[in-house]
mmCIF file of C-alpha atoms in Angstrom:
data_model
loop_
_atom_site.group_PDB
_atom_site.id
_atom_site.type_symbol
_atom_site.label_atom_id
_atom_site.label_comp_id
_atom_site.label_asym_id
_atom_site.label_seq_id
_atom_site.Cartn_x
_atom_site.Cartn_y
_atom_site.Cartn_z
ATOM 1 C CA UNK A 1 52.648 35.516 -48.447
ATOM 2 C CA UNK A 2 53.574 38.706 -50.695
ATOM 3 C CA UNK A 3 51.475 39.952 -53.626
ATOM 4 C CA UNK A 4 53.286 39.655 -57.014
ATOM 5 C CA UNK A 5 50.725 40.717 -59.770
ATOM 6 C CA UNK A 6 50.897 40.646 -63.539
ATOM 7 C CA UNK A 7 48.929 42.310 -65.982
ATOM 8 C CA UNK A 8 46.959 41.778 -68.144
ATOM 9 C CA UNK A 9 46.090 38.247 -67.382
ATOM 10 C CA UNK A 10 45.956 37.339 -71.134
ATOM 11 C CA UNK A 11 46.518 39.256 -74.138
ATOM 12 C CA UNK A 12 46.020 38.548 -77.862
ATOM 13 C CA UNK A 13 48.036 40.572 -80.376
ATOM 14 C CA UNK A 14 48.317 40.248 -84.232
ATOM 15 C CA UNK A 15 51.661 39.141 -85.697
ATOM 16 C CA UNK A 16 54.127 41.818 -86.071
ATOM 17 C CA UNK A 17 52.779 44.018 -83.376
ATOM 18 C CA UNK A 18 54.633 45.259 -80.404
ATOM 19 C CA UNK A 19 53.460 44.506 -76.977
ATOM 20 C CA UNK A 20 54.121 44.852 -73.129
ATOM 21 C CA UNK A 21 52.808 43.734 -69.804
ATOM 22 C CA UNK A 22 53.744 44.423 -66.108
ATOM 23 C CA UNK A 23 55.076 42.691 -63.149
ATOM 24 C CA UNK A 24 54.231 44.569 -59.789
ATOM 25 C CA UNK A 25 55.933 43.349 -56.583
ATOM 26 C CA UNK A 26 56.958 44.723 -53.186
ATOM 27 C CA UNK A 27 59.370 47.502 -53.266
ATOM 28 C CA UNK A 28 60.621 46.508 -49.888
ATOM 29 C CA UNK A 29 63.137 43.505 -49.226
ATOM 30 C CA UNK A 30 64.053 43.526 -52.961
ATOM 31 C CA UNK A 31 66.762 41.077 -53.884
ATOM 32 C CA UNK A 32 66.095 40.107 -57.596
ATOM 33 C CA UNK A 33 63.536 39.776 -60.327
ATOM 34 C CA UNK A 34 63.211 36.999 -62.634
ATOM 35 C CA UNK A 35 61.183 36.638 -65.791
ATOM 36 C CA UNK A 36 60.297 33.265 -67.269
ATOM 37 C CA UNK A 37 58.539 32.221 -70.376
ATOM 38 C CA UNK A 38 56.506 29.175 -70.061
ATOM 39 C CA UNK A 39 55.365 27.508 -73.442
ATOM 40 C CA UNK A 40 52.475 24.870 -73.303
ATOM 41 C CA UNK A 41 53.964 21.394 -72.668
ATOM 42 C CA UNK A 42 57.428 22.683 -72.075
ATOM 43 C CA UNK A 43 59.537 23.732 -69.082
ATOM 44 C CA UNK A 44 59.515 27.271 -67.703
ATOM 45 C CA UNK A 45 62.638 28.814 -69.431
ATOM 46 C CA UNK A 46 64.514 31.659 -67.892
ATOM 47 C CA UNK A 47 64.645 34.851 -69.833
ATOM 48 C CA UNK A 48 66.015 37.499 -67.290
ATOM 49 C CA UNK A 49 67.556 37.873 -63.993
ATOM 50 C CA UNK A 50 67.540 41.540 -62.690
ATOM 51 C CA UNK A 51 68.942 42.840 -59.572
ATOM 52 C CA UNK A 52 69.498 46.634 -59.853
ATOM 53 C CA UNK A 53 66.934 49.410 -60.059
ATOM 54 C CA UNK A 54 67.099 50.952 -63.745
ATOM 55 C CA UNK A 55 68.415 47.714 -64.994
ATOM 56 C CA UNK A 56 67.441 46.951 -68.579
ATOM 57 C CA UNK A 57 68.012 43.560 -70.179
ATOM 58 C CA UNK A 58 67.601 42.369 -73.818
ATOM 59 C CA UNK A 59 67.498 39.208 -75.757
ATOM 60 C CA UNK A 60 66.458 39.551 -79.253
ATOM 61 C CA UNK A 61 63.411 40.979 -79.629
ATOM 62 C CA UNK A 62 62.436 40.720 -75.857
ATOM 63 C CA UNK A 63 63.649 43.371 -73.370
ATOM 64 C CA UNK A 64 62.528 44.057 -69.781
ATOM 65 C CA UNK A 65 63.197 46.954 -67.546
ATOM 66 C CA UNK A 66 63.202 47.132 -63.656
ATOM 67 C CA UNK A 67 62.088 49.902 -61.293
ATOM 68 C CA UNK A 68 62.649 48.587 -57.651
ATOM 69 C CA UNK A 69 61.574 51.738 -56.027
ATOM 70 C CA UNK A 70 58.195 51.674 -57.269
ATOM 71 C CA UNK A 71 57.904 47.880 -57.505
ATOM 72 C CA UNK A 72 57.486 47.137 -61.060
ATOM 73 C CA UNK A 73 59.118 45.530 -64.059
ATOM 74 C CA UNK A 74 58.032 45.886 -67.790
ATOM 75 C CA UNK A 75 58.477 43.305 -70.402
ATOM 76 C CA UNK A 76 58.378 43.914 -74.017
ATOM 77 C CA UNK A 77 58.207 42.100 -77.139
ATOM 78 C CA UNK A 78 58.856 43.793 -80.462
ATOM 79 C CA UNK A 79 57.352 42.651 -83.720
ATOM 80 C CA UNK A 80 55.869 39.691 -82.097
ATOM 81 C CA UNK A 81 55.916 36.297 -83.742
ATOM 82 C CA UNK A 82 53.489 33.239 -83.395
ATOM 83 C CA UNK A 83 56.084 31.441 -81.596
ATOM 84 C CA UNK A 84 56.274 33.995 -78.827
ATOM 85 C CA UNK A 85 52.922 32.703 -77.742
ATOM 86 C CA UNK A 86 53.476 31.666 -74.046
ATOM 87 C CA UNK A 87 52.850 32.386 -70.535
ATOM 88 C CA UNK A 88 55.181 35.053 -69.076
ATOM 89 C CA UNK A 89 55.984 34.555 -65.409
ATOM 90 C CA UNK A 90 57.885 37.224 -63.322
ATOM 91 C CA UNK A 91 59.170 35.848 -60.049
ATOM 92 C CA UNK A 92 60.109 38.264 -56.886
ATOM 93 C CA UNK A 93 63.300 36.950 -55.039
ATOM 94 C CA UNK A 94 63.225 38.861 -51.582
ATOM 95 C CA UNK A 95 66.123 39.131 -49.138
ATOM 96 C CA UNK A 96 64.890 36.035 -47.062
ATOM 97 C CA UNK A 97 65.889 34.113 -50.266
ATOM 98 C CA UNK A 98 61.810 33.459 -50.739
ATOM 99 C CA UNK A 99 60.445 33.186 -54.457
ATOM 100 C CA UNK A 100 57.241 34.736 -55.190
ATOM 101 C CA UNK A 101 55.748 34.177 -58.558
ATOM 102 C CA UNK A 102 52.971 36.150 -60.422
ATOM 103 C CA UNK A 103 50.140 34.337 -62.048
ATOM 104 C CA UNK A 104 51.435 35.007 -65.464
ATOM 105 C CA UNK A 105 50.506 36.798 -68.621
ATOM 106 C CA UNK A 106 49.146 34.402 -71.576
ATOM 107 C CA UNK A 107 50.320 35.848 -74.627
ATOM 108 C CA UNK A 108 48.879 34.554 -77.938
ATOM 109 C CA UNK A 109 50.065 36.014 -81.235
ATOM 110 C CA UNK A 110 47.543 35.724 -84.123
ATOM 111 C CA UNK A 111 49.261 34.928 -87.526
ATOM 112 C CA UNK B 1 72.332 25.014 -67.649
ATOM 113 C CA UNK B 2 70.685 21.871 -66.110
ATOM 114 C CA UNK B 3 68.307 19.428 -68.000
ATOM 115 C CA UNK B 4 65.500 18.302 -65.934
ATOM 116 C CA UNK B 5 63.126 15.389 -66.638
ATOM 117 C CA UNK B 6 59.972 14.631 -64.756
ATOM 118 C CA UNK B 7 57.934 11.538 -64.759
ATOM 119 C CA UNK B 8 54.905 11.020 -65.380
ATOM 120 C CA UNK B 9 54.165 13.837 -67.546
ATOM 121 C CA UNK B 10 50.447 13.756 -66.865
ATOM 122 C CA UNK B 11 47.994 11.312 -64.936
ATOM 123 C CA UNK B 12 44.488 11.170 -63.974
ATOM 124 C CA UNK B 13 43.859 9.551 -60.487
ATOM 125 C CA UNK B 14 41.018 8.747 -58.469
ATOM 126 C CA UNK B 15 40.151 10.520 -55.185
ATOM 127 C CA UNK B 16 41.783 9.037 -51.971
ATOM 128 C CA UNK B 17 44.874 7.544 -54.187
ATOM 129 C CA UNK B 18 48.496 8.712 -54.059
ATOM 130 C CA UNK B 19 50.827 9.522 -57.072
ATOM 131 C CA UNK B 20 54.672 9.633 -56.941
ATOM 132 C CA UNK B 21 56.304 12.294 -59.275
ATOM 133 C CA UNK B 22 60.165 11.558 -60.100
ATOM 134 C CA UNK B 23 62.405 14.303 -61.150
ATOM 135 C CA UNK B 24 65.938 13.744 -62.436
ATOM 136 C CA UNK B 25 68.549 16.352 -63.303
ATOM 137 C CA UNK B 26 71.521 15.644 -65.561
ATOM 138 C CA UNK B 27 73.982 17.098 -63.031
ATOM 139 C CA UNK B 28 74.610 17.087 -59.180
ATOM 140 C CA UNK B 29 72.658 19.892 -57.460
ATOM 141 C CA UNK B 30 72.342 20.757 -53.827
ATOM 142 C CA UNK B 31 68.789 21.779 -53.527
ATOM 143 C CA UNK B 32 65.833 20.804 -55.637
ATOM 144 C CA UNK B 33 62.497 22.814 -55.337
ATOM 145 C CA UNK B 34 58.968 21.338 -55.666
ATOM 146 C CA UNK B 35 56.127 23.796 -56.989
ATOM 147 C CA UNK B 36 52.514 23.669 -57.663
ATOM 148 C CA UNK B 37 50.385 25.664 -60.099
ATOM 149 C CA UNK B 38 46.507 25.229 -59.337
ATOM 150 C CA UNK B 39 44.388 26.533 -62.047
ATOM 151 C CA UNK B 40 44.440 30.243 -62.628
ATOM 152 C CA UNK B 41 46.799 30.502 -59.678
ATOM 153 C CA UNK B 42 50.656 31.497 -59.254
ATOM 154 C CA UNK B 43 53.398 28.980 -59.196
ATOM 155 C CA UNK B 44 53.568 28.191 -55.340
ATOM 156 C CA UNK B 45 56.594 26.440 -53.764
ATOM 157 C CA UNK B 46 55.807 23.405 -51.889
ATOM 158 C CA UNK B 47 59.029 22.517 -50.395
ATOM 159 C CA UNK B 48 62.832 22.553 -50.652
ATOM 160 C CA UNK B 49 64.579 19.256 -50.724
ATOM 161 C CA UNK B 50 68.207 18.855 -49.931
ATOM 162 C CA UNK B 51 70.240 15.782 -50.212
ATOM 163 C CA UNK B 52 70.828 13.946 -47.016
ATOM 164 C CA UNK B 53 68.112 15.916 -44.898
ATOM 165 C CA UNK B 54 64.529 16.298 -44.577
ATOM 166 C CA UNK B 55 62.624 18.480 -46.942
ATOM 167 C CA UNK B 56 61.649 22.078 -45.631
ATOM 168 C CA UNK B 57 57.982 22.753 -46.305
ATOM 169 C CA UNK B 58 56.326 26.097 -46.965
ATOM 170 C CA UNK B 59 53.460 27.235 -45.009
ATOM 171 C CA UNK B 60 49.955 25.379 -45.891
ATOM 172 C CA UNK B 61 52.084 22.198 -47.067
ATOM 173 C CA UNK B 62 52.771 19.253 -44.669
ATOM 174 C CA UNK B 63 54.843 16.038 -45.000
ATOM 175 C CA UNK B 64 52.127 13.806 -44.547
ATOM 176 C CA UNK B 65 50.265 15.086 -47.758
ATOM 177 C CA UNK B 66 53.182 15.624 -49.481
ATOM 178 C CA UNK B 67 56.106 13.432 -48.810
ATOM 179 C CA UNK B 68 59.475 14.143 -50.555
ATOM 180 C CA UNK B 69 62.590 11.956 -50.956
ATOM 181 C CA UNK B 70 65.899 13.117 -51.944
ATOM 182 C CA UNK B 71 68.159 9.836 -52.200
ATOM 183 C CA UNK B 72 71.065 11.717 -54.056
ATOM 184 C CA UNK B 73 72.304 14.780 -55.887
ATOM 185 C CA UNK B 74 70.488 14.088 -58.939
ATOM 186 C CA UNK B 75 66.884 12.719 -58.092
ATOM 187 C CA UNK B 76 64.060 13.554 -56.177
ATOM 188 C CA UNK B 77 60.349 12.391 -55.719
ATOM 189 C CA UNK B 78 57.265 14.261 -54.805
ATOM 190 C CA UNK B 79 54.110 12.063 -53.584
ATOM 191 C CA UNK B 80 50.796 13.690 -53.482
ATOM 192 C CA UNK B 81 48.956 11.529 -51.004
ATOM 193 C CA UNK B 82 45.298 10.891 -50.345
ATOM 194 C CA UNK B 83 44.417 13.019 -53.491
ATOM 195 C CA UNK B 84 41.386 15.162 -53.665
ATOM 196 C CA UNK B 85 40.073 17.041 -56.611
ATOM 197 C CA UNK B 86 41.803 20.203 -55.103
ATOM 198 C CA UNK B 87 45.030 18.532 -55.512
ATOM 199 C CA UNK B 88 44.587 18.898 -59.660
ATOM 200 C CA UNK B 89 47.444 20.950 -60.721
ATOM 201 C CA UNK B 90 50.899 21.144 -62.547
ATOM 202 C CA UNK B 91 53.766 20.024 -60.363
ATOM 203 C CA UNK B 92 57.059 21.307 -61.275
ATOM 204 C CA UNK B 93 60.411 20.382 -60.071
ATOM 205 C CA UNK B 94 63.330 22.837 -60.358
ATOM 206 C CA UNK B 95 66.979 23.468 -59.167
ATOM 207 C CA UNK B 96 68.986 26.465 -58.861
ATOM 208 C CA UNK B 97 72.199 26.553 -61.074
ATOM 209 C CA UNK B 98 75.075 28.607 -61.550
ATOM 210 C CA UNK B 99 75.835 31.907 -59.701
ATOM 211 C CA UNK B 100 72.872 33.943 -61.130
ATOM 212 C CA UNK B 101 70.357 32.024 -59.065
ATOM 213 C CA UNK B 102 68.427 31.246 -62.327
ATOM 214 C CA UNK B 103 65.903 28.457 -61.682
ATOM 215 C CA UNK B 104 65.528 25.450 -64.314
ATOM 216 C CA UNK B 105 62.355 23.925 -64.281
ATOM 217 C CA UNK B 106 61.350 20.367 -65.390
ATOM 218 C CA UNK B 107 58.337 19.930 -67.858
ATOM 219 C CA UNK B 108 55.829 19.576 -65.115
ATOM 220 C CA UNK B 109 53.386 16.852 -64.312
ATOM 221 C CA UNK B 110 49.791 17.640 -64.935
ATOM 222 C CA UNK B 111 47.821 15.891 -62.403
ATOM 223 C CA UNK B 112 43.841 15.495 -62.678
ATOM 224 C CA UNK B 113 42.219 14.035 -59.481
ATOM 225 C CA UNK B 114 38.391 12.916 -60.438
#
């Protein structure tokens, strides 16, 4: 079982603050890195699928970067809003077609 | 995208009983996946269910404990058998859809075993 780590485990920010968190994964046998947002009582929703070293993806105020050589990805949220409150999961997909999820970062945005 | 529903959304069950969770997809998909998230843990893959063949279980999960059915391309069930408090988790089904390998998840079933 591979180790996919996310930090911090939880985070409280004020509305309007920008924030970021980290997903660390093995640098070998990399195929893809997925980010999901999981709001309470809803399905996890795919945010980004990242495959190439140096990838940068953006969706609205949320963006992500990928470094496959050192095994990490950052998720950034600019100008956090209360509706951004959720658990953000990353998932490492290896060349053997196996998915490994991190434990998630729980974000609470305080109005 | 795919729309996935799960039933029940939550349940409280007694030790030793079994619960069957249903997963319905609004389009035909080849593979469906069942995950579990125990409190404070990662989402962990239980098994992959292909229509017309036996499910493939991940290490640490066995068919006797988590029997799965996949009668057609839009439906699957996962049964949690002979439950114990350690089975208290959120159980999610998901499908891969499209070319980008994104997974689409159901809303989950929150199971508490007392």
